[in-house]
Coordinates of C-alpha atoms and ligand atoms in Angstrom, one line a residue:
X1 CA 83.2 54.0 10.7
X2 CA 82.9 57.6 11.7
X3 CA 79.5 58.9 12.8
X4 CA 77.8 60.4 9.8
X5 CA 77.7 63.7 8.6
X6 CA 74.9 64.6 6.8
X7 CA 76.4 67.4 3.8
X8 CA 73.8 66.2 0.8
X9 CA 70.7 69.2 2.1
X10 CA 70.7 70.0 -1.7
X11 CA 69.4 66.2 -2.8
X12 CA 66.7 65.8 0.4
X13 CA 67.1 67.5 3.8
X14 CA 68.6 65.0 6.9
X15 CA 67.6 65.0 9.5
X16 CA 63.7 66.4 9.7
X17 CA 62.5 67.6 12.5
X18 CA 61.1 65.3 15.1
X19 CA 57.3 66.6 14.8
X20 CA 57.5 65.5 11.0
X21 CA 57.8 61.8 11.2
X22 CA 55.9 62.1 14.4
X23 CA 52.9 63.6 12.1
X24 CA 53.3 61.1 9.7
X25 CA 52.9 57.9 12.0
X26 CA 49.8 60.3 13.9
X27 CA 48.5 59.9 10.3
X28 CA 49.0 56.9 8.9
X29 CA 47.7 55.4 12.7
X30 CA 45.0 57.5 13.4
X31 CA 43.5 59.3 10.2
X32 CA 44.5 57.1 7.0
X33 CA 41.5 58.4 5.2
X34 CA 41.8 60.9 1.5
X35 CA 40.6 64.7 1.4
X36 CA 37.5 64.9 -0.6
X37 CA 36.5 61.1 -0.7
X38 CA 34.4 60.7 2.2
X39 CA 31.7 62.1 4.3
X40 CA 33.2 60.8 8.2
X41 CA 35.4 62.6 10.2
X42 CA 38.9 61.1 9.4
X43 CA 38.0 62.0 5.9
X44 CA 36.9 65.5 6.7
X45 CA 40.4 65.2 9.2
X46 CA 42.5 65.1 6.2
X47 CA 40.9 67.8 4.3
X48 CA 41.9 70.0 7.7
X49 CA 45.1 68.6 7.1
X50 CA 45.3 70.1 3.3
X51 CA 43.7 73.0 4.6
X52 CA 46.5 73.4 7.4
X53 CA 49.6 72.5 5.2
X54 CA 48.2 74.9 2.3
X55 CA 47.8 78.0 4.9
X56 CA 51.5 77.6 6.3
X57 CA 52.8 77.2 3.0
X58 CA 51.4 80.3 1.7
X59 CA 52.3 82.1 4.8
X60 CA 55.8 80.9 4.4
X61 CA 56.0 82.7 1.0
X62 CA 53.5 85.5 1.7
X63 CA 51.2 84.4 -1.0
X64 CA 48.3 86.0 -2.1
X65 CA 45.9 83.2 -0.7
X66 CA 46.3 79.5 0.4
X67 CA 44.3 78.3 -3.0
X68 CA 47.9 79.3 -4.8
X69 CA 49.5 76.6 -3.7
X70 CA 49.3 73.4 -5.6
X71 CA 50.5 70.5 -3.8
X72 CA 52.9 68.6 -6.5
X73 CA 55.1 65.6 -6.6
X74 CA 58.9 67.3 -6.2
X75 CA 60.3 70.4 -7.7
X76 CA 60.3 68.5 -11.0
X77 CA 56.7 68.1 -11.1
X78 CA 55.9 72.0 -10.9
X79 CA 58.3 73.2 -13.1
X80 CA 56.7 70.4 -16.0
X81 CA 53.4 72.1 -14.7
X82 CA 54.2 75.4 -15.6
X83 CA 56.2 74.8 -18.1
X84 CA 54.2 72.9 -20.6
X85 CA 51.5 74.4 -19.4
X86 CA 52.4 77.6 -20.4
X87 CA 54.7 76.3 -23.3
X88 CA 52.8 73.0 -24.7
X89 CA 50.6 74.3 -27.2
X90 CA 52.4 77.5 -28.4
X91 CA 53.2 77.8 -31.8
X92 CA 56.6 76.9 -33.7
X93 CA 59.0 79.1 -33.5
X94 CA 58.0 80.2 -30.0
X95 CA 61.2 81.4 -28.0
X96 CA 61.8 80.2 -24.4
X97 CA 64.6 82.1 -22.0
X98 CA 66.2 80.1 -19.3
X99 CA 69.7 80.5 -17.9
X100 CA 73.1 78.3 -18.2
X101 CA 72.4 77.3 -14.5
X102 CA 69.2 75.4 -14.4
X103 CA 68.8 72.2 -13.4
X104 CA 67.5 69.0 -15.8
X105 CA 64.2 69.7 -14.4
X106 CA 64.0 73.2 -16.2
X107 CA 66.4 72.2 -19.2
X108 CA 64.6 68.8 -20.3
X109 CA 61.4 70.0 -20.1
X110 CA 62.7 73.0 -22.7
X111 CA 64.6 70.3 -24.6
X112 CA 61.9 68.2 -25.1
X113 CA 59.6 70.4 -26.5
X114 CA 62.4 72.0 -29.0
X115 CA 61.6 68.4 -30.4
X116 CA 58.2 68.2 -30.1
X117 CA 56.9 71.5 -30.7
X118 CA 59.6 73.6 -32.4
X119 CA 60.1 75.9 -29.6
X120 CA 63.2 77.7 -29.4
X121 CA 64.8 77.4 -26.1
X122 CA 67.7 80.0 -25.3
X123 CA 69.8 79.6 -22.1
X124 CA 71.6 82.6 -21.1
X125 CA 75.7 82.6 -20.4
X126 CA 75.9 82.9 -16.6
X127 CA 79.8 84.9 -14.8
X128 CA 82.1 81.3 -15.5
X129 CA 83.5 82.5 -11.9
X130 CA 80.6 83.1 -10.0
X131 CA 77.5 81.9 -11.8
X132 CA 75.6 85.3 -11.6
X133 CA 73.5 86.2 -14.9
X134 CA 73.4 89.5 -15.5
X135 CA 69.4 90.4 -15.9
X136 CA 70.5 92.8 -19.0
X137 CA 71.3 89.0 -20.7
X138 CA 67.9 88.4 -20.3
X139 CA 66.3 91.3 -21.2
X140 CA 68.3 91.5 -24.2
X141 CA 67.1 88.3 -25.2
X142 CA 63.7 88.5 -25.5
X143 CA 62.3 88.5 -29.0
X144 CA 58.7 89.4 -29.9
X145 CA 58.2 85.2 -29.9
X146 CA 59.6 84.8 -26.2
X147 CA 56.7 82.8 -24.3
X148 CA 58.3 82.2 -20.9
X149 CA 61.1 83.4 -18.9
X150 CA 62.7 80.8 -16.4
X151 CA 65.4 81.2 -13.7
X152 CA 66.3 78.9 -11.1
X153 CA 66.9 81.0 -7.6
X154 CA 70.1 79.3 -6.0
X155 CA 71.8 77.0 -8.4
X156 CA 72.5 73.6 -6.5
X157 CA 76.5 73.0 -8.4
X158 CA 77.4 76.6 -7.5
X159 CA 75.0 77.8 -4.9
X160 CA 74.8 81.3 -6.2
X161 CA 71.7 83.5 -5.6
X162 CA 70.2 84.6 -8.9
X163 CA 69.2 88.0 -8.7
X164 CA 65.4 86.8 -9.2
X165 CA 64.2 90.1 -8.4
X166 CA 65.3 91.6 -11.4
X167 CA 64.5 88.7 -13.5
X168 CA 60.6 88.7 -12.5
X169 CA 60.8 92.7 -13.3
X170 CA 62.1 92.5 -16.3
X171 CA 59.5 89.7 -17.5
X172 CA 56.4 91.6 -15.5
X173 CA 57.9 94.4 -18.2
X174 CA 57.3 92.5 -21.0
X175 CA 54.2 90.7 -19.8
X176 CA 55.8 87.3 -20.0
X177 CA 55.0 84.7 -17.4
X178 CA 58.0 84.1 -15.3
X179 CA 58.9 80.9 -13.9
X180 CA 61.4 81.2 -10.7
X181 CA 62.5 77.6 -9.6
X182 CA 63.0 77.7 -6.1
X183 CA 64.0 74.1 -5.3
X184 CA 67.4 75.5 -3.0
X185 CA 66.0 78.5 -1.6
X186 CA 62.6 77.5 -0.4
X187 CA 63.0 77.5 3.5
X188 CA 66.6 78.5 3.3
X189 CA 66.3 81.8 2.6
X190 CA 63.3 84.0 3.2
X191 CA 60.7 84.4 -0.2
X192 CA 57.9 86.8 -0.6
X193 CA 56.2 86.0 -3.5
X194 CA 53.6 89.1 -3.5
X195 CA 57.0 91.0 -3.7
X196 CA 58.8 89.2 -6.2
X197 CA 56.0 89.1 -8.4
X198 CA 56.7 85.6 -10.4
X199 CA 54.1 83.9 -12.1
X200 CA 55.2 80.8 -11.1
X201 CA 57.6 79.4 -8.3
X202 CA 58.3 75.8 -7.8
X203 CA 60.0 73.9 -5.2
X204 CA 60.2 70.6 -3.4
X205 CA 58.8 69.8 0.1
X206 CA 61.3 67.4 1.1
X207 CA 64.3 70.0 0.8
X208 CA 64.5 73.4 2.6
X209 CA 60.9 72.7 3.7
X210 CA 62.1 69.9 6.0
X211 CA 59.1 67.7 4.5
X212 CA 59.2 63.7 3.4
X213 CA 60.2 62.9 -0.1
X214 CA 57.1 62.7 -2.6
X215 CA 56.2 66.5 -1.5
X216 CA 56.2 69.5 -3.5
X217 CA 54.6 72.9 -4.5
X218 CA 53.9 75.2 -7.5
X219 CA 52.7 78.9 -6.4
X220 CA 51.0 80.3 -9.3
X221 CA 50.0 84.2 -8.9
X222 CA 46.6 85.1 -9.2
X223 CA 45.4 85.3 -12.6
X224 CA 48.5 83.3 -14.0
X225 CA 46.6 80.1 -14.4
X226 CA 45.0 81.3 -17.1
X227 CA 47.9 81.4 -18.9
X228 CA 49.0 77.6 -18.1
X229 CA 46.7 74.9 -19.3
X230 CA 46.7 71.5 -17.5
X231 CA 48.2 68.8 -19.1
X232 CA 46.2 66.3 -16.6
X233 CA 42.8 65.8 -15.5
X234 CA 41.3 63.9 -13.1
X235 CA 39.0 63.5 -9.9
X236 CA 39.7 66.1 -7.5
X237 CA 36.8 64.8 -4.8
X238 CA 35.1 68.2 -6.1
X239 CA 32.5 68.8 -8.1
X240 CA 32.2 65.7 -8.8
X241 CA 28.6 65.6 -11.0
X242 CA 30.4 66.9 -13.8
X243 CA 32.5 65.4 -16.3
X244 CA 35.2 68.0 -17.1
X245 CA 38.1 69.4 -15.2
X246 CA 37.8 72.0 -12.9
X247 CA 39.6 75.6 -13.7
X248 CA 39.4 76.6 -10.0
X249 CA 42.7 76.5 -7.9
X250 CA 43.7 74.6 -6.6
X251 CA 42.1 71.7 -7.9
X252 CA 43.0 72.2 -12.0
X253 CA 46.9 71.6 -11.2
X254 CA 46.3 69.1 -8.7
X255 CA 44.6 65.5 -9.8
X256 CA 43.9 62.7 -8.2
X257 CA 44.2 61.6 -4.5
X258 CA 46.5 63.3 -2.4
X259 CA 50.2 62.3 -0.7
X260 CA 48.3 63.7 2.3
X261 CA 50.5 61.3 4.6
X262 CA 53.5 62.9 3.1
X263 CA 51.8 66.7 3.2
X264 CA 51.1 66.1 6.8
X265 CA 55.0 65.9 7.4
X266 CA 55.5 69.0 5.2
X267 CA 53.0 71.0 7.5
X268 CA 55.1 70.0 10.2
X269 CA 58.0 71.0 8.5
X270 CA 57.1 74.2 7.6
X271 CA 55.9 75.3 11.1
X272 CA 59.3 74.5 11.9
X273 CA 60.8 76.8 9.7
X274 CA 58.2 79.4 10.4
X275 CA 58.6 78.8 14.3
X276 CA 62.4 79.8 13.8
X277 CA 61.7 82.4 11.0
X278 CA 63.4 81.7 7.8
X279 CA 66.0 85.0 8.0
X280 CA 67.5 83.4 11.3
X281 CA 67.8 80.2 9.3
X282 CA 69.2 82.0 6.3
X283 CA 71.7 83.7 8.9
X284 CA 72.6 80.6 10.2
X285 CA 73.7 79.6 6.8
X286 CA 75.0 82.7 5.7
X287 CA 77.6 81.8 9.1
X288 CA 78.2 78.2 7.6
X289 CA 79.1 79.7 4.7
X290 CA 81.5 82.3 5.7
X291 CA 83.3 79.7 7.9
X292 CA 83.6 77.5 4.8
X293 CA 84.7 80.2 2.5
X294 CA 87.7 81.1 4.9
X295 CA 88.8 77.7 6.3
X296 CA 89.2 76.6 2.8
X297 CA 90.9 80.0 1.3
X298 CA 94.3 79.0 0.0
X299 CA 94.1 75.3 0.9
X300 CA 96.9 74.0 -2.1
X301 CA 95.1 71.7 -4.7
X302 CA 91.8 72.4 -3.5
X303 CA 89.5 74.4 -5.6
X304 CA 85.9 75.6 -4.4
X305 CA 83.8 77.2 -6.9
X306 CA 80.7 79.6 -7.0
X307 CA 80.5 83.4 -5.1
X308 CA 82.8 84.2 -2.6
X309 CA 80.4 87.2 -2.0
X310 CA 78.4 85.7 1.2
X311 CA 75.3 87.8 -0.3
X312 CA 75.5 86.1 -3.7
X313 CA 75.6 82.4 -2.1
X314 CA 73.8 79.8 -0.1
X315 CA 75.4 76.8 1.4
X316 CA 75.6 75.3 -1.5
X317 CA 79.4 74.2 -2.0
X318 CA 81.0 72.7 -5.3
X319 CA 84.5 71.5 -4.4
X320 CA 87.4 70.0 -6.4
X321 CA 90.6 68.4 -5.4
X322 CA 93.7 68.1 -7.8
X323 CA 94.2 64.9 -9.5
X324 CA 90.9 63.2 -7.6
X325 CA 87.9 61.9 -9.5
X326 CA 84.8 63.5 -8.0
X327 CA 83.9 60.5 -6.6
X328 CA 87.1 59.3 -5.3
X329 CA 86.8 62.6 -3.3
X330 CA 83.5 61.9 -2.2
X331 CA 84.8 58.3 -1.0
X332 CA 87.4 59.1 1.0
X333 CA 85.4 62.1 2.7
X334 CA 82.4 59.2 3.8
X335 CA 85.3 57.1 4.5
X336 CA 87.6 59.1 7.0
X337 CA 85.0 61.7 8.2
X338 CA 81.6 60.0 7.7
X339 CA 80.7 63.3 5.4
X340 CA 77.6 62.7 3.0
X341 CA 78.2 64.1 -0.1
X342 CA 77.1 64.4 -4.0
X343 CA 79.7 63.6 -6.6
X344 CA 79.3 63.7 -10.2
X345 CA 77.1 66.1 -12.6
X346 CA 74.1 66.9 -10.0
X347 CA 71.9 67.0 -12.8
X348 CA 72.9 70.4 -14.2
X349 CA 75.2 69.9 -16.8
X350 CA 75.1 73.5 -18.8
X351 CA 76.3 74.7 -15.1
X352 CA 79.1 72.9 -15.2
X353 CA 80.1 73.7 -18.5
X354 CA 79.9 77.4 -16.6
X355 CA 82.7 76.7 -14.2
X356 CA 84.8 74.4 -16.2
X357 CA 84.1 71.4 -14.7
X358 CA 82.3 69.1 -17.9
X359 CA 82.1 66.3 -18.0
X360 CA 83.7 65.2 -14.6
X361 CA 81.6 67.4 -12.5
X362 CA 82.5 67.8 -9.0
X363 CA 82.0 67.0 -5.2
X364 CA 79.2 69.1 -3.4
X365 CA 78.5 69.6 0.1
X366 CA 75.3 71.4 0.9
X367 CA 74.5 72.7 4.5
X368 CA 70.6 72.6 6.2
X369 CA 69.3 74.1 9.1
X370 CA 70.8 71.4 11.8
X371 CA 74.4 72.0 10.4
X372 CA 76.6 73.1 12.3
X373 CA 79.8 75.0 12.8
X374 CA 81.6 71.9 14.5
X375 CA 80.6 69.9 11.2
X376 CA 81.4 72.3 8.9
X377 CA 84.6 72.5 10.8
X378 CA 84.9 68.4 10.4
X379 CA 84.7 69.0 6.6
X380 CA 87.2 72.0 6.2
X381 CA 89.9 70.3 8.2
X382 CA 89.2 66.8 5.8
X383 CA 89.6 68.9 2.6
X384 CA 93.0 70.2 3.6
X385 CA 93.7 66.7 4.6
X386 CA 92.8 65.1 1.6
X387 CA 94.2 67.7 -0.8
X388 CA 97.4 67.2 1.3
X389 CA 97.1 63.5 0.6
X390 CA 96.7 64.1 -3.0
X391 CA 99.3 66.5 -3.0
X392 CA 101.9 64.3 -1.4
X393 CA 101.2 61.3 -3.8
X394 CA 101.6 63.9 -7.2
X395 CA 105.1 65.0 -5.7
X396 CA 106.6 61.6 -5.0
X397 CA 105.3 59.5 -8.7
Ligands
PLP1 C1 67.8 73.7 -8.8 C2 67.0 72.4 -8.7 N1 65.9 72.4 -9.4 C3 65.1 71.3 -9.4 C4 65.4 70.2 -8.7 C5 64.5 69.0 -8.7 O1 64.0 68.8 -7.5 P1 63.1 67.5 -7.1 O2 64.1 66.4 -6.9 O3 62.4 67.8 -5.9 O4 62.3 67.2 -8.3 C6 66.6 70.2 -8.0 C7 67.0 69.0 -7.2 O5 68.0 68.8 -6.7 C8 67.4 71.3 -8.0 O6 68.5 71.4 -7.3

């Protein structure tokens, strides 16, 4: 068996960096205690810890303060924060925008409260080429009932790069909170909430961020909690004497004891990224990407899908090869090359519907921050290989 390469970054990032798991065993060894719950000084070591992790995050996305960052689950638990929470209690007939791109975690959610609520969820056509929406879509959706605008910022089938910008204008227009889910983007590519001006942005710690699985964050702008109820209470180790929730952030998003072993590999993470500075690590994939794009132009029976317009894309890579399941694909890749990769429907099924490629779905490959050109390299070479395969079996049946 080859040696492995890692190509699924979009699921959970591989590897971490060393200091993560090292920070983790520090923790589990040394500290073991929970933020909040105790008076001696492992206890008050972990709050430190919090306090750390929360500051780095924020600085990581420039936001306002480190009490706007709730510390979540995954992705899919901050997008169900601000989602219901925004969403739960409106009245029938309340209209939701979100686009043809978005992941289960954003098009459940929406689904589910069609059902349960009578909201009206609406998700916008994106290009069938290159999954861009086109913010004049959105703003020519909006109806006087539209209670939340969602996009996703890199789609993980396609890879494009929403243009979130304009999305968060055109909702900050209309004064309707705007939830951008960053779950791709987050450490890949540079994000500055104060500029972007969301309401909301949720992504996972264990992706970009380099942190463990069971790690995530919700940034909520100032004053856009009061716009989101929580749909949890709980202890929060403060204020403890009374018998209601708090409202104060963090603590009204974030119940219960902490994954502080797992946050203490995401601070780790992140002072990674911020060590290396996320534009040199967005360049770095911008590279990956352009190597991809050309050593797979005009490869016979092989189709790659999403922008061909480096700044439209992240390394993000939907690939298809003529008369090969997804997972056939994905098989013989693991199997001649060692290359990790995602077959199937990757949760997103509107998005395929996009390019064409429902209900089979396709094989993805998605690039991190330790990728490199030789592997990338690996992959191209076992694409034209296998499409040649492929190709030679259709011509002699
Ligand atoms: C675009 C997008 N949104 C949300 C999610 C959910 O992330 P998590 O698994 O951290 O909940 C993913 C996961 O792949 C994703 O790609």
């Amino acid at each position: 068996m080859p040696d492995r390469i890692y190509m699924d970054n979009s699921a959970t990032s591989f590897p971490k960096p060393p200091a993560v798991t090292e920070a983790m065993v520090r923790f589990a060894e040394d500290c073991g205690a929970s933020a909040g719950r105790g008076a001696y000084a492992e206890a008050k070591a972990c709050e430190r810890l919090l306090a750390d992790a929360r500051v780095a995050v924020a600085t990581l996305i420039n936001a306002e303060s480190p009490d706007r960052i709730v510390f979540t689950l995954n992705a899919s638990d901050g997008l169900n924060i601000a989602i219901r929470g925004v969403l739960n209690t409106a009245p029938a007939g309340s209209h939701a925008i979100a686009t043809a791109l978005e992941h289960n975690s954003v098009l459940r959610p929406c689904n589910a409260l069609a059902g349960q609520t009578g909201l009206e969820p609406e998700f916008i056509a994106c290009d069938g080429r290159t999954g861009l929406v086109a913010p004049d879509d959105i703003r020519a959706a909006i109806r006087p009932e539209t209670r939340m605008i969602v996009c996703v910022h890199v789609s993980n089938v396609t890879g494009t790069m929403q243009p979130i910008d304009a999305v968060a204008e055109i909702a900050r227009e209309h004064d309707i909170p705007c939830l951008i889910d960053a779950a791709q983007s987050a450490g890949h590519a540079p994000i500055d909430v104060q500029a972007l001006g969301a309401d909301f942005v949720a992504f996972p710690g264990h992706k970009g961020c380099l942190g463990p699985l069971g790690t995530g964050v919700l940034y909520i702008r100032p004053g856009a909690e009061d716009r989101c109820k929580t749909m949890r209470e709980g202890g929060t180790g403060t204020i403890s004497e009374v018998a209601t929730h708090p409202i104060t952030m963090p603590d009204k998003y974030e119940i219960g004891s902490h994954n502080a072993i797992g946050i203490a590999g995401l601070l780790e993470g992140v002072r990674w990224l911020l060590d290396r500075d996320v534009a040199a690590i967005r360049t770095h994939d911008e590279q990956r990407c352009e190597q991809f794009l050309t050593d797979t132009d005009g490869v016979a029976g092989l189709s790659v899908y999403g922008p061909r317009t480096i700044a439209d894309r992240s390394g993000v890579f939907s690939v298809n090869v003529d008369g090969l399941a997804p997972g056939e694909l994905a098989a013989r890749l693991e199997a001649g090359w060692g290359i990790c990769t995602r077959p199937g429907m990757h949760c997103a099924p509107l998005a395929h519907k996009t390019i064409g490629t429902h209900p089979t779905g396709t094989c993805r490959l998605s690039f991190g921050p330790y990728t490199t050109a030789e592997q990338v390299a690996t992959a191209t070479t076992a694409l034209a290989e296998v499409a040649a395969g492929a190709r030679a079996v259709a011509e002699s049946a």
